[in-house]
Short mmCIF file of C-alpha atoms in Angstrom, two decimals:
data_model
loop_
_atom_site.label_atom_id
_atom_site.label_comp_id
_atom_site.label_asym_id
_atom_site.label_seq_id
_atom_site.Cartn_x
_atom_site.Cartn_y
_atom_site.Cartn_z
CA MET A 1121 -58.38 51.04 -8.14
CA ASN A 1122 -57.21 54.08 -9.59
CA LEU A 1123 -57.77 57.65 -8.59
CA ASP A 1124 -60.54 58.43 -10.63
CA THR A 1125 -63.17 55.79 -10.17
CA ILE A 1126 -62.84 56.97 -6.22
CA VAL A 1127 -62.65 60.79 -6.96
CA LYS A 1128 -65.90 59.84 -9.05
CA GLU A 1129 -68.18 57.63 -6.59
CA LEU A 1130 -67.13 60.37 -3.72
CA ASP A 1131 -67.87 63.07 -5.81
CA LEU A 1132 -64.17 64.77 -4.31
CA LYS A 1133 -62.89 67.95 -5.45
CA VAL A 1134 -59.79 67.88 -6.82
CA LEU A 1135 -57.53 70.43 -6.06
CA SER A 1136 -53.95 69.71 -7.45
CA GLY A 1137 -52.77 66.41 -9.45
CA GLN A 1138 -55.44 66.63 -12.10
CA ASP A 1139 -52.74 64.52 -14.11
CA ARG A 1140 -52.35 62.05 -11.67
CA LEU A 1141 -55.57 60.44 -10.97
CA ASP A 1142 -54.84 57.30 -13.01
CA ALA A 1143 -52.78 56.53 -10.17
CA GLU A 1144 -53.72 52.92 -8.57
CA VAL A 1145 -54.48 53.06 -5.08
CA SER A 1146 -53.63 50.06 -3.51
CA GLY A 1147 -54.58 51.41 -0.02
CA GLY A 1148 -54.94 53.74 2.81
CA TYR A 1149 -53.98 55.41 5.78
CA VAL A 1150 -55.30 57.84 8.10
CA GLY A 1151 -53.78 60.30 9.87
CA ASP A 1152 -53.03 64.29 11.38
CA LEU A 1153 -49.64 63.30 13.02
CA LEU A 1154 -46.77 63.73 10.38
CA SER A 1155 -44.40 61.21 12.27
CA ASP A 1156 -46.84 58.66 12.60
CA VAL A 1157 -47.54 58.78 8.52
CA MET A 1158 -44.06 58.64 8.01
CA ALA A 1159 -43.76 55.66 9.45
CA ASN A 1160 -45.96 53.08 8.95
CA SER A 1161 -48.28 54.64 5.47
CA LYS A 1162 -47.36 52.99 2.37
CA GLU A 1163 -46.15 53.66 -1.47
CA GLY A 1164 -49.85 53.83 -3.45
CA ASP A 1165 -51.40 54.84 -0.15
CA LEU A 1166 -53.82 57.52 -0.19
CA TRP A 1167 -53.86 59.49 2.72
CA PHE A 1168 -56.61 60.98 4.54
CA THR A 1169 -55.56 64.41 7.00
CA ARG A 1170 -56.94 66.91 8.16
CA GLN A 1171 -54.07 68.99 7.85
CA ILE A 1172 -53.77 71.50 5.48
CA HIS A 1173 -50.58 73.68 5.67
CA GLN A 1174 -47.74 72.61 3.06
CA ASN A 1175 -45.88 70.09 5.01
CA ILE A 1176 -48.45 67.24 3.59
CA VAL A 1177 -47.27 67.81 0.48
CA ALA A 1178 -43.49 66.80 1.66
CA VAL A 1179 -44.99 63.56 3.77
CA ALA A 1180 -47.11 62.39 0.99
CA SER A 1181 -44.17 63.13 -1.96
CA LEU A 1182 -41.39 61.17 0.44
CA LYS A 1183 -43.47 58.52 0.97
CA ASP A 1184 -44.79 57.91 -2.67
CA HIS A 1185 -48.59 57.77 -2.15
CA ALA A 1186 -51.29 58.03 -4.97
CA GLY A 1187 -52.60 61.25 -2.91
CA ILE A 1188 -53.88 63.03 -0.41
CA VAL A 1189 -57.63 63.56 0.46
CA VAL A 1190 -58.40 66.31 3.05
CA ILE A 1191 -61.71 65.68 4.70
CA GLN A 1192 -64.73 67.26 6.54
CA GLY A 1193 -64.36 70.35 4.08
CA ALA A 1194 -61.63 71.44 5.14
CA GLU A 1195 -59.79 73.87 2.48
CA PRO A 1196 -56.14 73.56 2.03
CA ALA A 1197 -53.89 76.65 2.77
CA ALA A 1198 -53.04 78.48 -0.96
CA ASP A 1199 -49.05 77.06 -0.61
CA THR A 1200 -50.59 73.99 0.13
CA LEU A 1201 -52.18 74.13 -2.97
CA GLU A 1202 -48.86 75.97 -5.14
CA LYS A 1203 -46.51 72.80 -3.61
CA ALA A 1204 -48.84 70.60 -4.66
CA ARG A 1205 -49.46 71.24 -8.64
CA LYS A 1206 -45.15 71.70 -8.45
CA GLU A 1207 -44.89 68.58 -7.19
CA GLY A 1208 -47.79 66.37 -8.82
CA ILE A 1209 -49.56 65.64 -5.58
CA PRO A 1210 -52.68 64.99 -6.42
CA ILE A 1211 -55.37 66.92 -3.19
CA LEU A 1212 -58.92 65.56 -3.12
CA ALA A 1213 -61.13 67.30 -0.91
CA SER A 1214 -64.15 65.66 0.75
CA ALA A 1215 -66.78 67.75 2.10
CA ARG A 1216 -68.26 64.90 4.06
CA PRO A 1217 -66.92 63.90 7.32
CA GLY A 1218 -63.42 61.51 8.17
CA PHE A 1219 -65.51 58.64 8.73
CA GLU A 1220 -67.92 58.49 6.25
CA THR A 1221 -65.05 58.92 3.72
CA ILE A 1222 -62.67 56.64 5.05
CA GLY A 1223 -65.38 54.17 5.29
CA ARG A 1224 -66.53 54.47 1.57
CA VAL A 1225 -63.16 54.46 0.09
CA PHE A 1226 -61.97 51.34 2.62
CA ASN A 1227 -65.22 49.51 0.60
CA MET A 1228 -64.57 50.20 -2.65
CA ILE A 1229 -60.56 49.37 -2.22
CA ALA A 1230 -61.86 45.48 -0.06
CA ALA A 1231 -64.14 44.56 -3.03
CA THR A 1232 -61.88 44.77 -5.25
CA LYS A 1233 -59.40 42.52 -3.49
CA SER A 1234 -59.46 38.71 -2.46
CA PRO A 1235 -59.33 37.79 1.13
CA GLU A 1236 -55.98 37.01 0.96
CA GLU A 1237 -54.58 40.53 0.36
CA ALA A 1238 -57.73 42.18 2.16
CA ASP A 1239 -54.84 43.95 4.11
CA ILE A 1240 -55.03 47.19 2.81
CA MET B 328 -25.53 56.52 22.34
CA TRP B 329 -25.16 53.87 19.54
CA LYS B 330 -27.98 51.44 18.26
CA GLY B 331 -26.39 48.37 16.61
CA LEU B 332 -22.80 47.80 15.18
CA THR B 333 -19.97 50.61 16.42
CA THR B 334 -17.42 49.06 13.95
CA ASN B 335 -15.25 51.69 12.01
CA VAL B 336 -16.54 49.57 8.79
CA LEU B 337 -18.78 52.95 8.25
CA SER B 338 -15.84 54.74 6.95
CA HIS B 339 -13.96 52.52 4.95
CA ASP B 340 -15.98 53.01 1.90
CA ALA B 341 -15.37 55.53 -0.60
CA ALA B 342 -17.93 57.66 -1.23
CA ILE B 343 -19.61 58.00 -4.30
CA TYR B 344 -21.31 61.19 -3.65
CA GLU B 345 -21.07 63.61 -1.31
CA ASN B 346 -22.65 66.95 -0.14
CA SER B 347 -23.74 69.22 2.39
CA PHE B 348 -27.33 70.87 2.63
CA PRO B 349 -28.15 74.01 4.60
CA VAL B 350 -31.54 73.72 6.47
CA GLU B 351 -33.02 76.90 7.84
CA GLY B 352 -34.07 76.72 11.74
CA GLY B 353 -37.23 77.77 13.44
CA THR B 354 -39.62 78.18 10.39
CA PHE B 355 -41.40 75.30 8.78
CA ASP B 356 -41.89 77.16 4.89
CA ASN B 357 -39.08 74.87 3.64
CA ALA B 358 -38.98 72.19 5.73
CA GLY B 359 -38.58 68.90 3.99
CA HIS B 360 -36.80 70.38 1.19
CA VAL B 361 -33.77 69.14 1.73
CA SER B 362 -35.30 65.67 1.92
CA SER B 363 -36.65 65.90 -1.30
CA GLN B 364 -33.37 67.10 -2.89
CA ILE B 365 -32.29 63.85 -1.17
CA LYS B 366 -34.82 61.31 -2.12
CA ALA B 367 -34.58 63.26 -6.20
CA LEU B 368 -30.45 62.13 -5.94
CA LEU B 369 -31.00 58.77 -4.62
CA THR B 370 -33.54 57.91 -6.91
CA ARG B 371 -31.12 59.12 -10.05
CA MET B 372 -28.92 56.84 -8.65
CA LYS B 373 -30.39 54.23 -8.59
CA LEU B 374 -31.01 52.71 -5.23
CA SER B 375 -33.87 50.70 -4.09
CA LYS B 376 -37.05 52.16 -3.55
CA LYS B 377 -36.95 51.06 -0.06
CA VAL B 378 -33.41 51.74 0.94
CA VAL B 379 -34.18 55.40 -0.81
CA ARG B 380 -37.55 55.36 1.35
CA ARG B 381 -35.93 54.96 4.50
CA ALA B 382 -33.01 57.25 3.52
CA ALA B 383 -36.16 59.80 3.12
CA LEU B 384 -37.75 59.52 6.34
CA VAL B 385 -34.78 59.90 8.72
CA THR B 386 -34.07 63.02 6.61
CA TYR B 387 -37.44 64.24 7.03
CA GLU B 388 -37.22 63.88 10.66
CA ALA B 389 -33.76 65.05 11.49
CA GLU B 390 -34.95 68.21 9.11
CA ILE B 391 -37.97 68.57 11.10
CA ASN B 392 -36.69 68.50 14.36
CA ILE B 393 -33.81 71.57 12.88
CA CYS B 394 -36.67 73.19 11.68
CA SER B 395 -38.56 73.00 14.98
CA TYR B 396 -35.62 73.55 17.81
CA ALA B 397 -32.61 74.81 16.37
CA ASN B 398 -31.49 78.61 15.17
CA ARG B 399 -29.85 76.96 11.80
CA GLY B 400 -28.40 73.35 10.39
CA ARG B 401 -27.15 71.35 7.95
CA ILE B 402 -27.01 67.91 6.57
CA HIS B 403 -24.48 65.77 5.08
CA LEU B 404 -25.40 62.84 3.13
CA ARG B 405 -22.50 60.44 2.04
CA VAL B 406 -23.08 57.68 -0.62
CA THR B 407 -20.65 54.86 -0.81
CA PRO B 408 -21.51 51.45 -2.80
CA GLU B 409 -22.64 50.28 0.77
CA HIS B 410 -24.35 52.60 2.90
CA VAL B 411 -26.46 55.68 2.83
CA THR B 412 -25.01 58.15 5.73
CA VAL B 413 -27.01 61.27 6.69
CA GLU B 414 -25.86 63.66 9.49
CA ALA B 415 -27.79 66.44 10.82
CA ILE B 416 -25.65 68.92 12.03
CA ASP B 417 -27.50 71.96 14.09
CA GLU B 418 -26.67 75.22 16.43
CA GLY B 419 -29.45 75.23 18.74
CA GLN B 420 -30.57 74.49 21.92
CA GLY B 421 -29.26 71.02 22.44
CA ILE B 422 -31.29 68.41 24.56
CA ALA B 423 -30.80 67.74 28.24
CA ASP B 424 -31.74 64.43 28.48
CA ILE B 425 -31.54 62.22 25.75
CA GLU B 426 -32.39 58.86 27.43
CA LEU B 427 -35.63 61.21 27.60
CA ALA B 428 -35.98 62.29 24.48
CA MET B 429 -35.49 59.39 22.78
CA GLN B 430 -38.58 58.05 24.33
CA ALA B 431 -41.86 57.31 22.21
CA GLY B 432 -44.15 59.73 22.69
CA TYR B 433 -41.85 62.64 24.71
CA SER B 434 -41.61 66.19 23.29
CA THR B 435 -40.63 69.92 24.07
CA ALA B 436 -42.43 71.24 21.55
CA THR B 437 -44.51 74.23 21.97
CA GLU B 438 -48.32 74.52 20.44
CA ARG B 439 -47.20 76.05 17.59
CA ILE B 440 -45.69 72.90 16.08
CA ARG B 441 -48.50 70.27 17.88
CA GLU B 442 -50.91 72.37 16.04
CA MET B 443 -48.88 71.61 12.54
CA GLY B 444 -49.25 68.14 13.75
CA PHE B 445 -45.39 67.51 14.05
CA GLY B 446 -44.22 67.48 17.79
CA ALA B 447 -45.54 63.73 18.44
CA GLY B 448 -42.65 62.47 20.02
CA MET B 449 -42.06 60.15 17.44
CA GLY B 450 -39.46 61.66 15.53
CA LEU B 451 -36.10 60.22 17.11
CA CYS B 452 -37.90 57.14 17.48
CA ASN B 453 -38.71 56.72 13.67
CA ILE B 454 -35.10 57.94 12.92
CA LYS B 455 -33.96 54.75 14.70
CA ASN B 456 -36.69 52.17 13.77
CA PHE B 457 -35.73 52.98 10.22
CA SER B 458 -31.98 53.27 10.68
CA ASP B 459 -29.29 50.63 10.28
CA PHE B 460 -26.58 52.50 12.50
CA PHE B 461 -27.62 55.50 14.67
CA ARG B 462 -25.69 57.86 16.57
CA ILE B 463 -26.78 60.93 18.52
CA SER B 464 -25.15 63.83 20.54
CA SER B 465 -25.89 66.48 22.18
CA GLU B 466 -24.97 69.40 24.35
CA ILE B 467 -26.97 72.06 25.52
CA GLY B 468 -26.71 75.37 24.47
CA LYS B 469 -24.43 74.55 21.10
CA GLY B 470 -26.68 71.70 19.16
CA THR B 471 -27.58 68.72 18.40
CA HIS B 472 -25.68 65.56 16.16
CA LEU B 473 -26.98 62.96 14.40
CA LYS B 474 -25.91 60.06 12.57
CA MET B 475 -27.76 57.63 10.73
CA VAL B 476 -26.36 55.08 8.55
CA ILE B 477 -28.80 52.81 6.16
CA ARG B 478 -27.15 49.62 4.68
CA ILE B 479 -28.06 49.49 0.80
CA ASP B 480 -27.76 45.64 0.50
CA LYS B 481 -30.01 45.38 3.50
CA ASP B 482 -33.35 44.12 3.16
CA PHE B 483 -35.68 46.03 4.92
CA ASP B 484 -39.51 45.12 5.81
CA GLY B 485 -42.27 47.74 6.83
CA ILE B 486 -41.55 50.82 4.47
#
């Protein structure tokens, strides 16, 4: 499933990386502790976080994430968006709470996978 | 403190790339900059994605530690046909009790650092877990020296 499908289904606001919405999303990771995200997220993950400072861009870039979703209507700082645009990292904003946002994306991705590979 | 073998093989093979990168302490404004540079360099050297990501991860954690706790520091990268070696050398407060600092969840981070999602007491554990060799030494009031080695030929799951 690509990022664009998720953006449209959840009506996410695209704040950066408009030209990277064809990125394949293979799974997701949820976390606000950057070391936890560094250690446990995977390539192609969509990362859900409440953090909005510019260091989230480095983490997503270093871990080859498909993009970052900031939840609960959080607004990333201006320097975060500037850095994300420079590095081509999609930042998407969800007006909904994290639980709902993540649940909906989980179901979308799970529906595209067979039960054997449902470990997303 | 060593993780893994304490052999000298690491210094035997000739470097195909070697460079030092300065890291500014006491600020997160450029945090991750050196890690990104090193990731790009290793990618251009056509190393496997797993090796590149492990190197990027250990470099990032070491860089964040310098930003959090040191006045200044540098990250030294050495690449040979067999290993990627990353050393983080800082001038800073040093670590009083290394064994304690290595414990998962232990952190001396300030509120300011924690608010940004750093300082969860996972950094040194990540470094240890994602490198094949790891050594840490520190002197109070002087600084800390980390050495991480990643074997290029080794298959490593989970990243």
